Structures are given as structure tokens and as C-alpha cells.
Amino acid sequence: MSRQSNRTTDSKKMNSELFTLTYGALVTQLCKDYENDEEVNKQLDKMGYNIGVRLIEDFLARSSIGRCQDFRETADVIAKVAFKMYLGVTPSVTNWSPAGDEFSLILENNPLVDFVELPDNHNTLIYSNLLCGVLRGALEMVKSTLF
Amino acid sequence: MSRQSNRTTDSKKMNSELFTLTYGALVTQLCKDYENDEEVNKQLDKMGYNIGVRLIEDFLARSSIGRCQDFRETADVIAKVAFKMYLGVTPSVTNWSPAGDEFSLILENNPLVDFVELPDNHNTLIYSNLLCGVLRGALEMVQMAVDVRFVQDTLRGDNVTEIRMKFIKRIEENLPAGDE
């Protein structure tokens, strides 16, 4: 149901709680629909991917950030600009691999899980897996390949 | 999967686009799951209700707004505080019924529909119906039974989005509600 919107540059700023609860409704619905956590994780990743390939365009339009020179710059932009913009939090970038091709984002606060406790029968659910798909989809659009 | 969080008073402010696209993913999933728009509308309303009964607590904690004196004050708080807080937009409050028990919220901008176009085979889908449930659930927790429905929708070609809210009755306070 997506289309290119006639997007104005001003964005609406909102508190995160309605988003948090809506995301919870989405995960709950997927848990009803699919038999096991593995399938739900896959669906969340796929949905996230579809979101990411659209979100990157909005991000580039709003942030006016040019092409990143290297993966380190990409990491900084993801943490300090993108996460801040769309989730209101700034993870730290740490644990770089020696080759400089792998890093960690550490979130002290994950807004997606603000009201959430996993029930016992969902031990392998990656609740926030949508984010992985979003990052993968977004970066694919700017020609990075992530694994 | 909900619980009471140890909520701090500071909230994270975010742009609306990730929320918009996530909401789209939710509606898309429901359209796959249910056979017709009517069912999807019902599910969205039900989900919204479950969200609303939790969101009101957050709202009351953050906004420090006391009990509203009348339905007019309720309308103002919904439009100017709640919508602003959780959706970043401020609808206008208009079209009051003579009895003062019904009004409209007019949204020039509905963040839920920012990237959305309804396909032809979903003519009766009330895309943003989650909002009706949220409002209904939230107000029930403050002892107001209301009827909430969309009467205009930009997705269906109308110029604005109009949500009609009608006061049904005051709910007597009794045992605490909710599943905590």
C-alpha cells in the first residue's frame, strides 16, 4: 500500500509510547499467525527490510548526509543520526573488529521493549528483530552489503 | 506481553516515519490474516482498545492533567495534549452537537497514512481504525464510555480526516480494570 508521498521536510515529532505499543500489537499478531519463534523472527526481519528500503529515502532527504566514506562513518551516522531521528535514542558504537568490518551498537534503552516482558514460551523470539531488517534494507539501498 | 514498566518521566521523542511504516506493516499483516475489510477494521479497533487502556496511564503520568470537568475539556485535552504527544499533530475540535455530547476531531495531517494508498480491493478498510480503539480504551479507563468512528478519511478521497466522538455515559468506578 506504499507510495511516494509528497513529503514536506518538516516531520512530526512524537513520543515513543504509541509506537512501542503498536509494535507490540504487531509482534503479538505475528505470534498468533506463525507456529514458532523462528518464523516470527523471519517475518519481522522481512517486514523490517521492506520498511528499511523506504525509510532510507526519507532519511537521506531529511538528514542531508552525503555518501559515507567508510564503514566507520556509516556506523556513526546510524547511531547518532538515524537512531536518534527515528527512535529517539543514541546507541554507542563499540567492539570494532580488527578488520574494521564489524561493530556493535549498544542500546541502553530500547524503546520497542518499554512495556514488554517475554512469556516463557517465547525463549527464542527476537522481539525487536524488525530493526535488523530495517538496517539491512536501508543500507542495501545505499549499496552496502551486510550480513 | 505487557507489564508495568519502571517508567521514567522523560520520554524519547522520535520522528513519525518509522511508526508510520510499522503501522503499515501491521495493517498489511491483518489484511493477509482476515478475509475482509470488516474483520480487519474490527481487529484494528480491538488492538487499539488494548493499547488505549495502557496508554492512558502513561498519558496521565506525563501530562499531569487532572480530571476533566466536562466533555468539552476532554475534547481539548485529547486534541491539544494527547494527539500532540503521541502523534505529533494537533487536530481541531469542531462540529459540536447541540447537546454538547458529540464532536469531531479534524486532522489535516494523519501521520499514519503518510506513505499510504489504499489498493482498489480495500474500499471499506478503515486504515487508521486503531486510533478509534485507542481513544475508546483510554477514555473507558477514565470512566467515560464513548463511541468513536471515522467519518472522513483522506485515504478515501476526502479532503480531511474526521473522527467523530460521542459521549455515551459515565462508567461507574468499581474494581480496577485491566489484566495486571
Tab-separated table of C-alpha atoms in Angstrom:
chain	number	residue	atom	x	y	z
A	1	MET	CA	0.000	0.000	0.000
A	2	SER	CA	3.035	2.271	-0.175
A	3	ARG	CA	3.590	5.142	-2.486
A	4	GLN	CA	5.925	8.077	-2.784
A	5	SER	CA	4.407	10.814	-0.724
A	6	ASN	CA	4.655	14.486	-1.464
A	7	ARG	CA	6.765	14.715	1.572
A	8	THR	CA	7.288	18.023	3.269
A	9	THR	CA	10.571	18.486	5.042
A	10	ASP	CA	9.012	19.101	8.424
A	11	SER	CA	8.445	15.924	10.323
A	12	LYS	CA	6.114	15.319	13.178
A	13	LYS	CA	7.849	14.604	16.464
A	14	MET	CA	6.081	12.211	18.721
A	15	ASN	CA	6.567	10.414	21.992
A	16	SER	CA	7.539	6.810	21.534
A	17	GLU	CA	4.882	5.091	23.633
A	18	LEU	CA	2.178	4.714	20.986
A	19	PHE	CA	4.780	3.314	18.615
A	20	THR	CA	6.011	0.935	21.287
A	21	LEU	CA	2.513	-0.406	21.937
A	22	THR	CA	1.685	-0.634	18.223
A	23	TYR	CA	4.876	-2.610	17.647
A	24	GLY	CA	3.797	-4.900	20.457
A	25	ALA	CA	0.481	-5.446	18.720
A	26	LEU	CA	2.354	-6.344	15.538
A	27	VAL	CA	4.586	-8.902	17.269
A	28	THR	CA	1.603	-10.361	19.113
A	29	GLN	CA	-0.272	-10.758	15.838
A	30	LEU	CA	2.693	-12.490	14.232
A	31	CYS	CA	2.971	-14.863	17.192
A	32	LYS	CA	-0.650	-15.835	16.591
A	33	ASP	CA	-0.052	-16.265	12.879
A	34	TYR	CA	3.116	-18.324	12.901
A	35	GLU	CA	3.838	-21.548	14.654
A	36	ASN	CA	7.182	-20.821	16.161
A	37	ASP	CA	9.548	-18.042	17.145
A	38	GLU	CA	11.877	-18.743	14.237
A	39	GLU	CA	9.133	-17.942	11.748
A	40	VAL	CA	8.155	-14.802	13.626
A	41	ASN	CA	11.778	-13.691	13.656
A	42	LYS	CA	11.926	-14.197	9.900
A	43	GLN	CA	8.737	-12.245	9.330
A	44	LEU	CA	9.917	-9.380	11.495
A	45	ASP	CA	13.162	-9.271	9.574
A	46	LYS	CA	11.317	-9.296	6.244
A	47	MET	CA	8.912	-6.565	7.331
A	48	GLY	CA	11.817	-4.566	8.646
A	49	TYR	CA	13.580	-4.948	5.317
A	50	ASN	CA	10.550	-3.600	3.455
A	51	ILE	CA	10.406	-0.700	5.864
A	52	GLY	CA	14.127	-0.006	5.582
A	53	VAL	CA	14.151	0.263	1.797
A	54	ARG	CA	11.568	3.032	2.101
A	55	LEU	CA	12.851	4.679	5.239
A	56	ILE	CA	16.314	5.303	3.794
A	57	GLU	CA	14.874	7.710	1.269
A	58	ASP	CA	13.196	9.710	3.990
A	59	PHE	CA	16.405	9.642	5.991
A	60	LEU	CA	18.551	10.904	3.134
A	61	ALA	CA	16.078	13.659	2.386
A	62	ARG	CA	15.873	14.829	5.977
A	63	SER	CA	19.439	14.438	7.102
A	64	SER	CA	21.261	15.791	4.046
A	65	ILE	CA	24.078	13.407	4.768
A	66	GLY	CA	26.226	12.582	1.781
A	67	ARG	CA	27.783	9.267	0.991
A	68	CYS	CA	29.742	7.878	3.900
A	69	GLN	CA	33.449	7.473	3.240
A	70	ASP	CA	33.836	4.228	5.114
A	71	PHE	CA	32.091	1.810	7.408
A	72	ARG	CA	33.140	3.737	10.490
A	73	GLU	CA	31.367	6.800	9.242
A	74	THR	CA	28.341	4.667	8.413
A	75	ALA	CA	28.312	3.370	11.967
A	76	ASP	CA	28.377	6.874	13.387
A	77	VAL	CA	25.597	8.072	11.140
A	78	ILE	CA	23.434	5.091	12.037
A	79	ALA	CA	23.941	5.590	15.745
A	80	LYS	CA	23.961	9.349	16.089
A	81	VAL	CA	21.593	10.428	13.339
A	82	ALA	CA	19.303	7.631	12.261
A	83	PHE	CA	18.571	6.003	15.603
A	84	LYS	CA	18.199	9.416	17.156
A	85	MET	CA	15.809	10.543	14.457
A	86	TYR	CA	13.560	7.520	14.255
A	87	LEU	CA	13.762	6.027	17.734
A	88	GLY	CA	14.832	8.943	19.870
A	89	VAL	CA	17.817	7.077	21.300
A	90	THR	CA	21.533	7.137	20.517
A	91	PRO	CA	23.262	3.765	20.809
A	92	SER	CA	27.012	3.675	21.296
A	93	VAL	CA	29.264	2.197	18.650
A	94	THR	CA	31.760	-0.279	20.089
A	95	ASN	CA	33.550	-3.594	19.644
A	96	TRP	CA	35.073	-2.952	16.254
A	97	SER	CA	36.599	-5.984	14.603
A	98	PRO	CA	40.306	-5.727	13.754
A	99	ALA	CA	39.421	-5.582	10.081
A	100	GLY	CA	37.060	-2.687	10.731
A	101	ASP	CA	34.202	-4.508	9.028
A	102	GLU	CA	32.103	-5.328	12.054
A	103	PHE	CA	30.868	-3.335	15.035
A	104	SER	CA	28.261	-3.344	17.764
A	105	LEU	CA	25.510	-0.891	18.574
A	106	ILE	CA	24.842	-0.866	22.286
A	107	LEU	CA	21.402	0.339	23.326
A	108	GLU	CA	20.962	1.209	26.983
A	109	ASN	CA	17.361	1.924	26.194
A	110	ASN	CA	15.356	0.147	23.525
A	111	PRO	CA	12.052	1.967	23.061
A	112	LEU	CA	10.498	-1.075	21.388
A	113	VAL	CA	10.586	-3.041	24.650
A	114	ASP	CA	9.340	-0.402	27.072
A	115	PHE	CA	6.254	-2.268	28.232
A	116	VAL	CA	7.333	-5.758	27.295
A	117	GLU	CA	8.085	-8.982	29.068
A	118	LEU	CA	8.538	-12.135	27.037
A	119	PRO	CA	6.290	-15.005	28.124
A	120	ASP	CA	8.068	-18.262	28.980
A	121	ASN	CA	7.104	-19.991	25.770
A	122	HIS	CA	8.923	-17.487	23.552
A	123	ASN	CA	12.519	-18.034	24.560
A	124	THR	CA	13.881	-17.758	21.064
A	125	LEU	CA	11.819	-14.790	19.952
A	126	ILE	CA	13.975	-11.888	18.814
A	127	TYR	CA	11.369	-9.332	19.757
A	128	SER	CA	12.996	-6.303	18.138
A	129	ASN	CA	14.102	-8.131	15.012
A	130	LEU	CA	12.300	-5.596	12.853
A	131	LEU	CA	15.248	-3.291	13.491
A	132	CYS	CA	17.679	-5.747	11.906
A	133	GLY	CA	15.605	-5.828	8.765
A	134	VAL	CA	15.281	-2.046	8.703
A	135	LEU	CA	19.039	-1.575	8.913
A	136	ARG	CA	19.700	-4.243	6.306
A	137	GLY	CA	17.120	-2.867	3.887
A	138	ALA	CA	18.198	0.718	4.324
A	139	LEU	CA	21.867	0.014	3.827
A	140	GLU	CA	21.219	-2.189	0.842
A	141	MET	CA	19.677	0.815	-0.822
A	142	VAL	CA	22.884	2.753	-0.354
A	143	LYS	CA	24.822	-0.111	-1.835
A	144	SER	CA	26.371	-1.576	1.268
A	145	THR	CA	26.038	-5.299	1.661
A	146	LEU	CA	25.529	-6.520	5.166
A	147	PHE	CA	25.398	-9.992	6.552
B	1	MET	CA	3.359	-9.444	26.792
B	2	SER	CA	2.688	-6.198	28.616
B	3	ARG	CA	3.774	-5.267	32.062
B	4	GLN	CA	4.040	-2.147	34.130
B	5	SER	CA	7.381	-0.645	33.289
B	6	ASN	CA	9.542	1.246	35.702
B	7	ARG	CA	8.779	4.235	33.649
B	8	THR	CA	10.952	7.302	33.861
B	9	THR	CA	9.299	10.599	33.256
B	10	ASP	CA	11.490	11.510	30.316
B	11	SER	CA	10.169	10.172	27.081
B	12	LYS	CA	12.005	9.603	23.869
B	13	LYS	CA	10.972	11.896	21.065
B	14	MET	CA	11.066	10.411	17.630
B	15	ASN	CA	10.167	11.233	14.083
B	16	SER	CA	6.955	9.604	12.984
B	17	GLU	CA	8.110	7.820	9.846
B	18	LEU	CA	9.268	4.556	11.397
B	19	PHE	CA	5.993	4.385	13.294
B	20	THR	CA	4.046	5.096	10.143
B	21	LEU	CA	5.757	2.304	8.236
B	22	THR	CA	5.447	-0.129	11.144
B	23	TYR	CA	1.738	0.614	11.355
B	24	GLY	CA	1.526	-0.102	7.646
B	25	ALA	CA	3.183	-3.453	8.219
B	26	LEU	CA	0.592	-4.207	10.897
B	27	VAL	CA	-2.361	-3.353	8.668
B	28	THR	CA	-0.853	-5.317	5.792
B	29	GLN	CA	-0.446	-8.347	8.051
B	30	LEU	CA	-4.047	-8.101	9.213
B	31	CYS	CA	-5.235	-7.890	5.609
B	32	LYS	CA	-3.426	-11.159	4.939
B	33	ASP	CA	-4.903	-12.752	8.053
B	34	TYR	CA	-8.545	-11.782	7.687
B	35	GLU	CA	-10.862	-12.329	4.799
B	36	ASN	CA	-12.456	-8.950	4.518
B	37	ASP	CA	-12.068	-5.309	5.463
B	38	GLU	CA	-14.777	-5.501	8.085
B	39	GLU	CA	-12.814	-8.055	10.060
B	40	VAL	CA	-9.629	-6.033	9.722
B	41	ASN	CA	-11.445	-2.952	10.951
B	42	LYS	CA	-12.659	-4.888	13.980
B	43	GLN	CA	-9.190	-6.198	14.745
B	44	LEU	CA	-7.662	-2.755	14.468
B	45	ASP	CA	-10.291	-1.406	16.826
B	46	LYS	CA	-9.679	-4.219	19.296
B	47	MET	CA	-5.911	-3.777	19.173
B	48	GLY	CA	-6.358	-0.069	19.572
B	49	TYR	CA	-8.551	-0.646	22.599
B	50	ASN	CA	-5.872	-2.792	24.241
B	51	ILE	CA	-3.319	-0.103	23.503
B	52	GLY	CA	-5.565	2.668	24.801
B	53	VAL	CA	-6.184	1.054	28.195
B	54	ARG	CA	-2.416	1.067	28.729
B	55	LEU	CA	-1.570	4.334	27.050
B	56	ILE	CA	-3.908	6.354	29.273
B	57	GLU	CA	-1.785	5.567	32.293
B	58	ASP	CA	1.319	6.846	30.561
B	59	PHE	CA	-0.592	9.911	29.461
B	60	LEU	CA	-1.874	10.742	32.927
B	61	ALA	CA	1.596	10.292	34.374
B	62	ARG	CA	3.258	12.507	31.792
B	63	SER	CA	0.701	15.221	31.346
B	64	SER	CA	-0.273	15.805	34.980
B	65	ILE	CA	-3.740	16.684	33.795
B	66	GLY	CA	-6.404	16.268	36.425
B	67	ARG	CA	-9.924	15.057	35.907
B	68	CYS	CA	-11.682	16.905	33.094
B	69	GLN	CA	-14.716	18.859	34.211
B	70	ASP	CA	-16.802	18.157	31.143
B	71	PHE	CA	-16.727	16.662	27.688
B	72	ARG	CA	-15.551	19.926	26.134
B	73	GLU	CA	-12.467	19.888	28.295
B	74	THR	CA	-11.931	16.246	27.428
B	75	ALA	CA	-12.055	17.135	23.746
B	76	ASP	CA	-9.463	19.853	24.165
B	77	VAL	CA	-7.134	17.615	26.117
B	78	ILE	CA	-7.423	14.864	23.506
B	79	ALA	CA	-6.689	17.243	20.653
B	80	LYS	CA	-4.096	19.561	22.125
B	81	VAL	CA	-2.245	17.302	24.527
B	82	ALA	CA	-2.747	13.640	23.688
B	83	PHE	CA	-2.631	13.785	19.891
B	84	LYS	CA	0.266	16.217	20.104
B	85	MET	CA	2.161	13.982	22.465
B	86	TYR	CA	1.684	10.650	20.770
B	87	LEU	CA	1.243	11.566	17.121
B	88	GLY	CA	2.869	14.965	16.871
B	89	VAL	CA	-0.222	16.581	15.366
B	90	THR	CA	-2.991	18.730	16.802
B	91	PRO	CA	-6.424	18.120	15.326
B	92	SER	CA	-9.035	20.831	15.606
B	93	VAL	CA	-12.173	20.266	17.648
B	94	THR	CA	-15.339	21.208	15.765
B	95	ASN	CA	-18.938	20.307	14.938
B	96	TRP	CA	-20.260	20.118	18.443
B	97	SER	CA	-23.725	18.656	18.751
B	98	PRO	CA	-26.325	20.950	20.371
B	99	ALA	CA	-26.386	18.687	23.429
B	100	GLY	CA	-22.600	19.014	23.745
B	101	ASP	CA	-22.147	15.239	23.746
B	102	GLU	CA	-20.593	14.792	20.328
B	103	PHE	CA	-17.757	16.480	18.438
B	104	SER	CA	-15.363	15.983	15.587
B	105	LEU	CA	-11.599	15.892	15.504
B	106	ILE	CA	-10.369	17.193	12.177
B	107	LEU	CA	-6.905	16.077	11.153
B	108	GLU	CA	-5.308	17.956	8.290
B	109	ASN	CA	-2.389	15.606	8.622
B	110	ASN	CA	-2.697	11.996	9.703
B	111	PRO	CA	0.789	10.587	10.279
B	112	LEU	CA	-0.483	7.014	9.983
B	113	VAL	CA	-1.200	7.481	6.282
B	114	ASP	CA	1.925	9.308	5.189
B	115	PHE	CA	3.101	6.733	2.667
B	116	VAL	CA	-0.179	5.007	2.050
B	117	GLU	CA	-2.501	4.458	-0.838
B	118	LEU	CA	-5.366	2.013	-0.485
B	119	PRO	CA	-5.499	-0.636	-3.191
B	120	ASP	CA	-8.785	-0.884	-5.087
B	121	ASN	CA	-9.909	-4.026	-3.367
B	122	HIS	CA	-9.951	-2.408	0.090
B	123	ASN	CA	-12.662	0.184	-0.313
B	124	THR	CA	-14.180	-0.383	3.085
B	125	LEU	CA	-10.937	-0.599	5.031
B	126	ILE	CA	-10.752	1.972	7.797
B	127	TYR	CA	-6.996	2.118	7.687
B	128	SER	CA	-6.452	4.188	10.824
B	129	ASN	CA	-9.087	2.412	12.862
B	130	LEU	CA	-6.536	1.649	15.553
B	131	LEU	CA	-6.973	5.256	16.680
B	132	CYS	CA	-10.678	4.756	17.371
B	133	GLY	CA	-9.879	1.835	19.623
B	134	VAL	CA	-7.121	3.740	21.391
B	135	LEU	CA	-9.450	6.636	22.185
B	136	ARG	CA	-12.251	4.351	23.299
B	137	GLY	CA	-9.982	2.247	25.531
B	138	ALA	CA	-8.231	5.219	27.039
B	139	LEU	CA	-11.448	7.040	27.892
B	140	GLU	CA	-13.017	3.929	29.344
B	141	MET	CA	-10.198	3.858	31.871
B	142	VAL	CA	-11.204	7.339	32.984
B	143	GLN	CA	-14.828	6.310	33.341
B	144	MET	CA	-16.162	7.539	30.030
B	145	ALA	CA	-17.931	5.287	27.573
B	146	VAL	CA	-17.605	6.816	24.113
B	147	ASP	CA	-18.327	5.898	20.568
B	148	VAL	CA	-15.525	6.777	18.143
B	149	ARG	CA	-15.605	6.467	14.395
B	150	PHE	CA	-14.089	7.864	11.238
B	151	VAL	CA	-16.492	9.900	9.148
B	152	GLN	CA	-13.995	11.303	6.652
B	153	ASP	CA	-10.713	9.825	5.522
B	154	THR	CA	-8.130	11.324	3.184
B	155	LEU	CA	-7.278	7.804	2.062
B	156	ARG	CA	-10.767	7.506	0.650
B	157	GLY	CA	-10.530	10.783	-1.176
B	158	ASP	CA	-11.876	13.173	1.422
B	159	ASN	CA	-10.102	16.465	1.980
B	160	VAL	CA	-9.554	15.900	5.652
B	161	THR	CA	-9.690	13.111	8.152
B	162	GLU	CA	-12.559	13.468	10.583
B	163	ILE	CA	-13.031	11.394	13.707
B	164	ARG	CA	-16.410	11.697	15.393
B	165	MET	CA	-16.536	11.147	19.153
B	166	LYS	CA	-19.785	10.697	21.044
B	167	PHE	CA	-20.206	10.550	24.784
B	168	ILE	CA	-22.391	7.595	25.724
B	169	LYS	CA	-22.320	7.543	29.503
B	170	ARG	CA	-20.208	7.779	32.568
B	171	ILE	CA	-18.933	4.430	33.804
B	172	GLU	CA	-19.257	3.784	37.491
B	173	GLU	CA	-15.913	3.286	39.216
B	174	ASN	CA	-15.689	-0.218	40.525
B	175	LEU	CA	-12.995	-2.846	40.635
B	176	PRO	CA	-9.745	-1.977	38.930
B	177	ALA	CA	-9.832	-2.933	35.287
B	178	GLY	CA	-7.056	-4.434	33.215
B	179	ASP	CA	-5.066	-7.609	33.432
B	180	GLU	CA	-2.363	-6.563	35.852
